[in-house]
XYZ file of C-alpha atoms in Angstrom:
703
model
C 0.036 0.002 -0.037
C 2.797 2.391 0.813
C 4.514 1.678 -2.472
C 1.282 2.391 -4.289
C 0.905 5.702 -2.397
C 4.484 6.759 -3.265
C 3.810 5.931 -6.887
C 0.649 8.072 -6.973
C 2.561 10.992 -5.400
C 5.442 10.663 -7.813
C 3.220 10.604 -10.904
C 1.132 13.496 -9.563
C 4.259 15.579 -9.121
C 5.265 14.770 -12.695
C 1.853 15.661 -14.073
C 1.915 18.925 -12.042
C 5.314 19.997 -13.365
C 4.311 19.141 -16.949
C 1.147 21.126 -16.504
C 3.202 24.073 -15.212
C 5.449 24.188 -18.198
C 2.581 23.327 -20.671
C 0.117 25.742 -19.153
C -0.324 27.570 -22.493
C -1.467 24.285 -24.125
C -3.663 23.197 -21.230
C -5.382 26.438 -20.270
C -4.987 28.933 -23.209
C -5.949 26.655 -26.135
C -2.566 27.104 -27.828
C -0.653 24.523 -29.855
C 2.447 23.995 -32.005
C 1.485 25.916 -35.167
C 4.460 28.146 -36.108
C 7.589 27.428 -38.085
C 7.670 23.917 -39.689
C 4.455 23.077 -37.975
C 2.559 25.551 -40.162
C 3.763 24.039 -43.408
C 4.189 20.382 -42.407
C 2.835 18.896 -39.223
C -0.318 21.030 -38.718
C -1.893 20.581 -42.192
C -0.757 16.927 -42.299
C -2.371 16.323 -38.868
C -5.599 18.004 -39.885
C -5.807 16.013 -43.203
C -5.007 12.788 -41.208
C -7.830 13.636 -38.754
C -10.315 14.273 -41.610
C -9.497 10.997 -43.386
C -9.894 9.072 -40.135
C -13.266 10.657 -39.487
C -14.337 9.583 -42.989
C -13.390 5.958 -42.064
C -10.164 5.722 -44.080
C -6.368 5.952 -43.820
C -4.220 8.651 -45.350
C -2.673 6.325 -47.953
C -2.701 8.902 -50.756
C -3.543 12.524 -51.386
C -4.211 14.302 -54.671
C -3.877 17.682 -53.045
C -0.081 18.069 -53.369
C 2.511 17.244 -56.142
C -0.298 16.096 -58.522
C -0.661 13.109 -56.217
C 1.510 11.956 -53.324
C 1.697 8.745 -51.261
C 1.042 10.209 -47.799
C 1.479 6.920 -46.004
C 5.118 6.899 -47.196
C 5.690 10.344 -45.591
C 6.563 8.866 -42.183
C 6.127 12.180 -40.408
C 2.388 11.903 -40.805
C 2.629 8.871 -38.455
C -0.281 7.126 -40.245
C 0.113 3.831 -38.360
C 1.397 5.150 -35.015
C -1.028 3.701 -32.457
C -1.339 6.535 -29.996
C -1.810 9.094 -32.781
C -4.426 6.833 -34.435
C -6.418 6.610 -31.224
C -6.296 10.260 -30.354
C -7.233 11.533 -33.830
C -9.940 8.854 -34.320
C -12.005 9.633 -31.237
C -11.231 13.287 -30.240
C -12.029 16.630 -31.949
C -9.104 17.854 -33.904
C -7.952 20.721 -31.695
C -8.205 18.504 -28.593
C -6.289 15.715 -30.282
C -3.593 17.965 -31.611
C -3.048 19.624 -28.213
C -3.233 16.333 -26.259
C -0.696 14.478 -28.357
C 2.450 16.366 -27.096
C 1.150 16.415 -23.560
C 0.622 12.651 -23.602
C 4.151 12.158 -24.991
C 5.733 14.470 -22.487
C 4.275 12.328 -19.762
C 5.210 9.034 -21.472
C 8.790 10.258 -21.969
C 8.981 11.049 -18.297
C 7.302 7.825 -17.248
C 9.524 5.539 -19.397
C 12.628 7.405 -18.150
C 11.397 6.974 -14.584
C 10.867 3.268 -15.059
C 14.319 2.766 -16.562
C 16.075 4.676 -13.850
C 14.169 2.807 -11.133
C 15.261 -0.425 -12.829
C 18.850 0.764 -12.185
C 17.973 0.873 -8.470
C 17.928 4.683 -8.289
C 15.643 6.388 -5.736
C 12.208 7.756 -6.718
C 13.378 11.228 -6.326
C 16.510 10.797 -8.568
C 14.400 8.935 -11.118
C 11.742 11.678 -11.125
C 14.424 14.252 -11.698
C 16.126 12.344 -14.458
C 12.901 11.961 -16.362
C 12.107 15.653 -16.136
C 15.569 16.619 -17.300
C 15.136 14.383 -20.347
C 11.777 15.680 -21.450
C 12.434 19.373 -20.779
C 16.140 19.544 -21.452
C 17.709 20.293 -24.794
C 16.104 17.351 -26.432
C 12.752 19.251 -26.733
C 13.162 22.823 -25.612
C 16.137 23.856 -27.694
C 17.572 21.071 -29.762
C 15.469 21.719 -32.954
C 13.274 18.700 -32.146
C 9.609 18.669 -33.006
C 6.577 16.647 -31.894
C 7.306 14.099 -34.669
C 10.710 13.442 -33.233
C 9.200 13.342 -29.767
C 6.957 10.408 -30.836
C 10.046 8.444 -31.586
C 12.510 9.463 -28.958
C 10.294 8.901 -25.945
C 10.318 5.114 -26.584
C 14.105 5.006 -26.230
C 14.032 4.771 -22.371
C 11.099 2.296 -22.734
C 13.294 -0.049 -24.763
C 16.123 0.371 -22.271
C 13.784 -0.476 -19.424
C 12.365 -3.617 -21.093
C 15.900 -4.719 -21.981
C 17.007 -4.245 -18.345
C 13.979 -6.246 -17.002
C 14.641 -9.034 -19.449
C 18.249 -9.270 -18.374
C 17.115 -9.337 -14.730
C 14.777 -12.193 -15.475
C 17.443 -14.110 -17.258
C 19.674 -13.887 -14.137
C 16.894 -15.412 -12.121
C 16.462 -18.163 -14.820
C 12.916 -16.938 -15.541
C 13.069 -17.734 -19.226
C 9.306 -17.648 -19.721
C 9.330 -14.137 -18.356
C 12.249 -13.273 -20.672
C 10.187 -14.343 -23.669
C 7.161 -12.356 -22.452
C 9.337 -9.209 -22.275
C 9.724 -9.475 -26.032
C 6.141 -8.433 -26.489
C 6.506 -4.816 -24.970
C 9.947 -4.558 -26.542
C 8.602 -5.229 -30.042
C 5.609 -2.893 -29.459
C 7.956 -0.075 -28.339
C 10.093 -0.681 -31.402
C 7.039 -0.683 -33.628
C 6.007 2.682 -32.122
C 9.448 4.059 -32.832
C 9.439 2.986 -36.482
C 5.908 4.298 -37.138
C 6.369 7.467 -35.039
C 7.542 9.424 -38.054
C 11.340 9.991 -37.858
C 13.331 6.966 -39.212
C 16.635 8.586 -38.505
C 15.975 8.901 -34.798
C 14.496 5.388 -34.746
C 17.634 3.980 -36.311
C 19.919 5.798 -33.805
C 17.733 4.611 -30.944
C 17.839 1.035 -32.067
C 21.660 1.203 -32.409
C 21.986 2.607 -28.888
C 19.663 -0.088 -27.430
C 21.680 -2.809 -29.103
C 24.830 -1.220 -27.744
C 23.275 -1.165 -24.350
C 22.091 -4.740 -24.441
C 25.371 -6.092 -25.752
C 27.453 -4.206 -23.221
C 25.416 -5.305 -20.230
C 25.275 -8.811 -21.604
C 29.083 -9.002 -21.912
C 29.515 -7.509 -18.421
C 27.154 -10.080 -16.963
C 29.002 -12.922 -18.625
C 32.421 -11.651 -17.478
C 31.118 -11.391 -13.901
C 29.893 -14.941 -14.096
C 26.240 -14.063 -13.656
C 25.360 -15.619 -17.000
C 26.780 -18.656 -18.712
C 27.494 -19.254 -22.344
C 24.100 -20.727 -23.248
C 21.972 -18.041 -21.550
C 24.244 -15.300 -23.008
C 23.809 -16.616 -26.595
C 20.032 -17.024 -26.019
C 19.756 -13.433 -24.812
C 21.713 -12.265 -27.753
C 19.212 -13.957 -30.143
C 16.382 -12.586 -28.040
C 17.722 -8.987 -28.423
C 18.115 -9.104 -32.265
C 14.789 -11.023 -32.636
C 12.940 -8.346 -30.550
C 14.463 -5.558 -32.676
C 13.666 -7.374 -35.797
C 10.038 -8.056 -34.752
C 9.451 -4.329 -34.207
C 10.758 -3.604 -37.766
C 8.565 -6.342 -39.268
C 5.487 -5.028 -37.454
C 6.181 -1.505 -38.808
C 6.704 -2.915 -42.373
C 3.385 -1.631 -43.797
C 4.610 1.955 -43.133
C 8.400 1.414 -43.545
C 8.350 -0.231 -46.904
C 6.391 2.573 -48.684
C 8.733 5.130 -47.111
C 11.866 3.268 -48.253
C 10.440 2.882 -51.721
C 9.570 6.594 -51.989
C 13.018 7.583 -50.536
C 14.650 5.970 -53.576
C 13.201 8.679 -55.809
C 13.800 11.537 -53.375
C 16.790 13.939 -53.321
C 17.764 12.453 -49.918
C 19.116 9.280 -51.572
C 19.554 10.370 -55.175
C 22.078 13.002 -54.322
C 23.273 11.721 -50.945
C 27.074 11.718 -50.430
C 29.561 12.324 -47.550
C 29.139 16.051 -47.684
C 25.341 15.711 -47.433
C 25.676 13.305 -44.475
C 27.905 15.813 -42.656
C 25.549 18.811 -43.042
C 24.356 19.828 -39.600
C 27.485 18.800 -37.603
C 27.666 20.202 -34.115
C 30.188 22.916 -33.834
C 32.700 22.414 -31.001
C 31.561 25.755 -29.711
C 28.344 24.000 -28.841
C 29.995 22.746 -25.659
C 29.328 26.291 -24.342
C 25.585 25.404 -24.355
C 26.206 23.124 -21.421
C 26.566 26.323 -19.406
C 24.987 29.236 -21.312
C 22.647 28.286 -24.209
C 21.864 31.850 -25.222
C 25.439 32.493 -26.200
C 26.350 29.219 -27.906
C 23.109 29.316 -29.911
C 24.542 32.126 -32.050
C 27.191 29.823 -33.554
C 25.055 26.648 -33.673
C 21.379 26.060 -33.255
C 22.049 22.643 -31.653
C 22.065 22.731 -27.892
C 22.995 20.300 -25.147
C 21.531 21.823 -22.004
C 19.818 20.191 -19.137
C 20.541 22.902 -16.561
C 23.521 24.008 -14.484
C 22.606 22.147 -11.356
C 21.975 18.895 -13.282
C 25.300 19.411 -15.082
C 27.037 19.523 -11.718
C 25.032 16.436 -10.608
C 26.085 14.608 -13.825
C 29.791 15.376 -13.052
C 29.268 14.028 -9.532
C 27.644 10.955 -10.933
C 30.578 10.453 -13.348
C 33.266 10.928 -10.727
C 31.787 9.464 -7.601
C 29.755 6.507 -8.803
C 31.847 3.470 -9.456
C 29.011 1.266 -10.676
C 29.183 -0.390 -14.167
C 25.937 1.346 -15.222
C 27.314 4.882 -14.328
C 30.471 4.160 -16.293
C 28.481 2.763 -19.210
C 26.230 5.860 -19.288
C 29.219 8.190 -19.156
C 30.864 6.368 -22.079
C 27.599 6.384 -24.049
C 27.354 10.083 -23.443
C 30.840 10.650 -24.818
C 30.064 8.502 -27.888
C 26.848 10.480 -28.663
C 28.669 13.770 -28.366
C 31.497 12.469 -30.595
C 28.976 11.347 -33.193
C 27.196 14.741 -33.003
C 30.450 16.538 -33.964
C 30.205 14.982 -37.377
C 32.773 16.507 -39.737
C 34.701 17.769 -36.759
C 35.311 14.216 -35.606
C 37.684 12.322 -38.069
C 36.682 8.972 -36.579
C 32.996 9.651 -37.366
C 33.906 10.582 -40.963
C 36.036 7.486 -41.285
C 33.150 5.244 -40.034
C 30.699 6.842 -42.495
C 33.150 6.195 -45.320
C 33.546 2.575 -44.329
C 29.748 2.033 -44.030
C 29.088 3.909 -47.259
C 25.630 5.075 -46.197
C 24.971 8.895 -46.565
C 21.180 9.081 -46.401
C 21.035 10.623 -42.890
C 22.132 14.264 -42.468
C 22.596 16.394 -39.395
C 24.864 14.348 -37.073
C 23.848 16.822 -34.307
C 20.707 14.722 -33.883
C 22.813 12.417 -31.740
C 22.514 15.206 -29.097
C 19.041 13.979 -28.235
C 20.536 10.757 -26.929
C 23.402 12.613 -25.329
C 20.777 14.684 -23.444
C 19.200 11.421 -22.160
C 22.462 9.951 -20.957
C 23.343 13.240 -19.385
C 19.932 13.345 -17.561
C 20.503 9.766 -16.371
C 23.955 10.605 -15.174
C 22.516 13.590 -13.225
C 20.021 11.261 -11.522
C 22.899 8.954 -10.499
C 24.789 11.993 -9.207
C 21.788 13.072 -7.105
C 21.727 9.570 -5.419
C 25.443 9.727 -4.974
C 24.935 12.910 -2.946
C 22.128 11.305 -0.921
C 24.192 8.305 0.069
C 27.499 10.232 0.739
C 26.258 13.386 2.400
C 27.501 12.345 5.806
C 31.077 11.744 4.540
C 32.634 15.151 5.316
C 35.558 14.838 2.878
C 33.322 13.782 -0.037
C 30.733 16.428 0.821
C 33.300 19.176 0.466
C 34.534 17.847 -2.879
C 30.933 17.642 -4.209
C 30.272 21.111 -2.989
C 33.459 22.399 -4.658
C 32.223 20.899 -7.954
C 29.065 22.951 -7.684
C 31.196 25.992 -7.170
C 33.341 25.134 -10.214
C 30.361 24.750 -12.536
C 28.877 28.005 -11.348
C 32.092 30.036 -11.642
C 32.730 28.413 -15.032
C 29.433 29.667 -16.397
C 30.227 33.207 -15.270
C 33.746 32.997 -16.719
C 32.405 31.867 -20.090
C 29.997 34.883 -20.149
C 32.861 37.255 -19.320
C 35.263 35.874 -21.907
C 32.574 35.911 -24.632
C 31.787 39.478 -23.815
C 35.503 40.457 -24.236
C 35.599 38.573 -27.534
C 32.459 40.292 -28.770
C 33.931 43.699 -28.073
C 37.085 42.704 -29.979
C 35.464 41.045 -33.041
C 38.519 40.934 -35.413
C 39.686 37.599 -34.055
C 36.291 36.005 -34.349
C 35.837 37.469 -37.850
C 39.050 35.731 -38.980
C 37.829 32.411 -37.561
C 34.542 32.761 -39.348
C 36.370 33.418 -42.602
C 38.503 30.318 -42.162
C 35.388 28.228 -41.434
C 33.635 29.704 -44.484
C 36.529 28.807 -46.816
C 37.057 25.262 -45.497
C 33.548 24.040 -44.639
C 30.885 26.205 -46.452
C 32.173 27.284 -49.887
C 33.495 23.769 -50.576
C 30.096 22.247 -49.767
C 28.024 21.533 -52.914
C 24.841 22.399 -51.018
C 25.577 26.074 -50.313
C 23.450 28.219 -52.512
C 24.680 31.758 -51.810
C 27.580 33.937 -52.806
C 30.555 34.468 -50.445
C 29.487 38.054 -49.807
C 26.161 36.882 -48.404
C 28.010 34.648 -45.906
C 30.272 37.535 -44.897
C 27.216 39.645 -44.238
C 25.865 36.890 -42.054
C 29.156 36.844 -40.096
C 28.875 40.586 -39.457
C 25.260 40.066 -38.442
C 26.256 37.299 -36.015
C 28.957 39.487 -34.521
C 26.383 42.142 -33.878
C 24.093 39.575 -32.289
C 27.002 38.336 -30.160
C 27.566 41.839 -28.875
C 23.882 42.002 -27.842
C 23.801 38.440 -26.550
C 26.768 39.015 -24.200
C 25.353 42.183 -22.833
C 23.315 41.679 -19.705
C 21.396 44.877 -20.472
C 19.991 43.474 -23.728
C 19.849 39.730 -23.180
C 17.457 38.567 -20.431
C 18.417 34.930 -21.019
C 22.062 35.778 -20.154
C 20.739 37.390 -16.943
C 18.757 34.289 -16.144
C 21.840 32.105 -16.724
C 23.921 34.329 -14.559
C 21.262 34.309 -11.874
C 21.164 30.480 -11.860
C 24.951 30.460 -11.758
C 24.760 32.637 -8.605
C 22.258 30.280 -7.033
C 24.578 27.407 -7.739
C 27.607 29.231 -6.356
C 25.706 30.120 -3.147
C 24.383 26.623 -2.779
C 27.833 25.126 -3.190
C 29.353 27.640 -0.807
C 26.752 27.074 1.931
C 26.906 23.362 1.476
C 30.752 23.381 1.766
C 30.546 25.409 4.873
C 28.088 22.963 6.468
C 25.402 25.640 6.819
C 22.701 23.477 5.179
C 21.192 20.274 6.476
C 21.307 17.119 4.365
C 17.589 17.211 3.635
C 17.610 20.889 2.776
C 20.549 20.422 0.263
C 18.535 17.733 -1.660
C 15.383 19.931 -1.677
C 17.314 22.941 -2.937
C 18.960 20.905 -5.678
C 15.624 19.734 -6.938
C 14.076 23.215 -6.688
C 17.032 24.882 -8.460
C 16.904 22.269 -11.263
C 13.179 22.818 -11.714
C 13.493 26.565 -11.814
C 16.223 26.149 -14.459
C 14.061 23.941 -16.627
C 11.066 26.231 -16.233
C 12.944 29.284 -17.558
C 14.650 27.255 -20.269
C 11.306 26.160 -21.571
C 10.750 29.810 -22.680
C 14.001 29.892 -24.587
C 14.271 29.502 -28.392
C 11.640 28.184 -30.828
C 11.895 24.510 -30.219
C 9.176 24.531 -27.549
C 7.213 27.576 -26.431
C 8.472 29.704 -29.336
C 6.327 27.655 -31.732
C 3.095 27.983 -29.676
C 0.171 30.005 -30.939
C -3.569 29.806 -30.988
C -4.816 27.008 -33.183
C -6.379 28.445 -36.382
C -9.688 27.444 -37.995
C -8.220 25.140 -40.552
C -11.368 24.199 -42.468
C -11.936 27.731 -43.775
C -9.407 29.059 -46.322
C -8.853 32.764 -46.950
C -11.861 34.131 -48.856
C -9.331 34.883 -51.650
C -9.261 31.081 -52.469
C -12.857 30.017 -51.648
C -13.716 29.220 -55.239
C -10.808 26.766 -55.563
C -12.375 24.341 -53.111
C -14.689 23.004 -55.805
C -13.651 19.587 -57.142
C -13.845 21.018 -60.673
C -11.514 23.859 -59.935
C -8.412 22.041 -61.031
C -5.005 22.669 -59.481
C -3.417 25.840 -58.164
C 0.160 26.874 -58.757
C 1.739 29.197 -56.123
C 4.530 31.383 -57.385
C 7.204 31.628 -54.659
C 9.766 34.358 -55.428
C 11.855 34.542 -52.316
C 11.680 34.857 -48.510
C 9.847 38.149 -48.540
C 7.058 37.023 -50.765
C 7.019 33.630 -49.087
C 6.253 35.289 -45.749
C 3.528 37.471 -47.322
C 1.893 34.581 -49.178
C -1.686 33.759 -48.228
C -1.070 30.109 -49.117
C 2.229 28.168 -48.675
C 3.011 24.543 -49.525
C 0.867 22.033 -47.634
C -1.453 24.599 -46.070
C -3.814 23.872 -49.013
C -4.414 20.388 -47.622
C -6.371 21.901 -44.703
C -8.637 23.717 -47.117
C -9.069 20.887 -49.643
C -7.451 22.818 -52.457
C -5.291 20.948 -54.834
C -1.924 22.501 -55.630
C 1.070 21.587 -57.848
C 3.557 22.393 -55.123
C 4.452 20.625 -51.813
C 6.762 20.622 -48.818
C 8.341 17.271 -47.853
C 11.859 15.767 -47.648
C 10.490 12.861 -49.705
C 9.280 14.798 -52.787
C 9.990 12.912 -55.960
C 13.221 14.348 -57.412
C 12.059 13.962 -61.032
C 8.948 16.054 -60.263
C 11.125 18.829 -58.763
C 13.353 18.615 -61.864
C 10.267 18.806 -64.031
C 9.124 22.094 -62.479
C 12.705 23.332 -62.649
C 12.939 27.120 -62.636
C 9.157 27.374 -61.978
C 9.860 26.571 -58.340
C 6.879 26.092 -56.084
C 8.278 23.196 -53.970
C 10.439 22.708 -50.974
C 12.225 19.389 -50.414
C 13.406 20.620 -46.940
C 16.830 21.367 -48.485
C 15.526 24.803 -49.471
C 12.644 26.547 -51.268
C 12.801 26.322 -55.023
C 12.010 29.844 -56.133
C 10.302 30.867 -59.394
C 9.840 34.119 -61.356
C 7.376 35.717 -63.757
C 9.957 35.073 -66.562
C 10.066 31.393 -65.680
C 6.295 31.209 -65.816
C 6.193 32.945 -69.230
C 8.702 30.392 -70.629
C 7.415 27.323 -68.836
C 3.672 27.764 -68.874
C 3.339 24.560 -70.988
C 4.731 22.513 -68.142
C 2.074 23.890 -65.834
C -0.555 23.252 -68.443
C 0.288 19.553 -68.464
C -0.234 19.418 -64.701
C -3.756 20.803 -64.935
C -2.689 24.056 -63.229
C -5.897 25.962 -63.962
C -5.048 28.802 -61.458
C -1.917 30.698 -60.574
C -1.429 32.755 -57.448
C 1.288 35.429 -57.464
C 2.342 38.534 -55.644
C 3.878 39.777 -58.866
C 2.000 40.907 -61.970
C 1.835 38.324 -64.774
C 0.188 40.604 -67.357
C 2.611 39.724 -70.109
C 1.140 36.190 -70.459
C -1.981 36.178 -72.674
C -3.209 32.799 -71.506
C -3.491 34.120 -67.884
C -6.698 36.073 -66.980
C -6.663 38.054 -63.758
C -9.825 36.966 -61.851
C -9.188 38.421 -58.434
C -6.838 41.002 -56.798
C -6.588 42.133 -53.208
C -3.695 44.490 -52.727
C -0.586 42.744 -54.134
C -2.279 39.332 -54.063
C -3.308 38.247 -57.520
C -5.217 35.127 -58.706
C -4.965 34.251 -62.427
C -7.112 31.780 -64.366
C -4.988 29.715 -66.801
C -7.066 29.468 -69.925
C -4.480 27.154 -71.625
C -4.465 24.541 -68.869
C -4.948 20.966 -70.116
C -7.520 18.625 -68.467
C -6.479 15.909 -66.003
C -6.433 13.340 -68.834
C -6.138 13.904 -72.555
C -5.080 12.194 -75.774
C -1.980 13.118 -77.726
C -1.129 12.203 -81.343
C 2.670 11.727 -80.943
C 5.386 10.530 -78.647
C 8.992 11.432 -78.111
C 11.468 8.823 -76.812
C 14.639 9.734 -74.867
C 17.245 7.358 -73.585
C 18.241 9.562 -70.659
C 16.090 11.396 -68.188
C 18.272 14.515 -68.296
C 17.741 14.801 -72.100
C 13.972 14.378 -71.541
C 13.916 17.128 -68.896
C 15.956 19.395 -71.127
C 13.386 19.009 -73.913
C 10.483 19.542 -71.501
C 12.069 22.820 -70.363
C 12.577 24.097 -73.933
C 10.043 26.049 -76.009
C 9.668 23.129 -78.333
C 7.731 21.087 -75.776
C 3.868 21.023 -76.215
C 2.181 18.671 -73.841
C -1.109 18.793 -75.716
C 0.568 17.420 -78.863
C 3.037 14.813 -77.584
C 4.057 12.596 -74.680
C 7.550 12.150 -73.396
C 8.803 8.530 -72.854
C 12.035 7.009 -71.652
C 13.442 3.970 -73.439
C 13.908 2.568 -76.942
C 11.601 3.967 -79.696
C 8.799 1.579 -80.518
C 5.452 1.726 -82.282
C 2.516 2.630 -80.057
C -0.591 1.900 -82.043
C -2.717 3.732 -82.980
C -0.622 6.786 -82.089
C 1.798 8.159 -84.668
C 5.402 7.955 -83.518
C 8.062 10.590 -83.503
C 11.378 8.926 -82.555
C 14.411 10.921 -81.422
């Protein structure tokens, strides 16, 4: 009964803290609707909800890219069980708001279970779970709710693996086999959650964990040869079962990926895009300064950082050492191009489909949180040792003073910008201009350097950067706490309470920082009602709309951007997805209108004038532009509000039509070149790849 009571209190405290940080979602009706959410996750979620309400599954949509296999776009999470249940039975706004709240709790709960399985106290496990869900993995490490659906199952897999290993030591083989069921389910949830890259990284880390613990148990004589081999097969079978269960979603994704720019143009440079700059280590202390050089943070709080160091130095258990080594491995992997060993491993493997090595920081944040929980228990059990207590208190002082010193040094560098300017130029020459994916002139990057230097001067000034003031305030709290503790002025119980309180305050303020969490919150819009400007396009007979995107300024002014149309049931030619078919993007060419998450493909009125035939073939009956298209006779202006213009394309072809001739090309590049020329007339000919052959009854023009 007492154990049940403690469990209720622990879960209630977790729910209360999550509610405190997520108060805007719970009590103000806000949700994740800005940034990438506006052009990806929000419209996809709404479309997903509508299809489920109609009794179907989002297998396909005709509203983007003249048809797109939505099931294959994993970020939709079509077969993810928790998402399916929420969006099947709840109103859209309730389901959309409840999904992240549920996963915040699940992320904490699974972390708590895992840390408890390591024999940590309830308080330490509670703290470790909170650090994980509200540390840099969600609040500042560019992660979104799609990634959250995947990452929260990582501690669940570790917990199940730990329990299975415990059962094996007790020779409970039936129990070991039963643990395969939750393991496979958690793996299935990861693969269908929507972010294959995170799922792969998670599965690799779980295999690493299981193998390391298995070898340690064997060397300690706790498991013999036969049980060890059996558990090895169990581990790989459980991972494989999760993959097989997720096959109906994974296989279409892998098939579509073969035709996307992610795999078609993937190489070593692509795989190293988004490497974590070494300056990112500063984010362990002051995220608001390091964020200027790299958007990828590793921050779980100053007090937890000190606790993690205590856990690393004072805990001699195998688990603590393993977690510390895993933390270093994840950080080393996140460095990407700045780590020669990581580059060497990539070259040996030969797989370049995953970019942004900095995504390993999510797992580094988890191991750092677990290490902080171990450090907290190390304090609990060694508080009465005077010598150890003084050393631990000194470590708190060191972390606090280091944070202040970093702020002071960065302020000095900001005021003397010549040195930083030279470093930026060296980095530009060696890592940006040599990268085939950079799309801007050197002068543009130099302007960005000057802009960043100006930002650094503001960021390092306490008068203009409230986040720096908060960091310095928390540093002061840590210094005072360490000093009073070292002097013996605080009781053992009060030290533990103050550590928990300081860590909670730190996380609360950090939740306001950046755009990863609260920065993307806003009131949920009425998605079923498009701007009145496009109301007539909702008709099934309206055809498709092409949106001319001419640059960041017009993109921000646009009344309709890629994917938003899905909420309004308006079919467009463009789309936004990392899995857009490369040949479709090549077909549009200089017309633009799409975003493959590697950058917006911009168009221009001149490109429309020259390439209107390509849009005609796509049944683009309307064009929306912020720039006049008066020179094109086939376009009739039907509506104008300010600079927003809607044109009716009188030359658009129907969805299906007959042509009298065909052109054959042996190579796709040759075909695309012909399609982009003035000689191409889609109403008169079809373009085919392969060897010329007679297609009766059509006449044949071979080339």
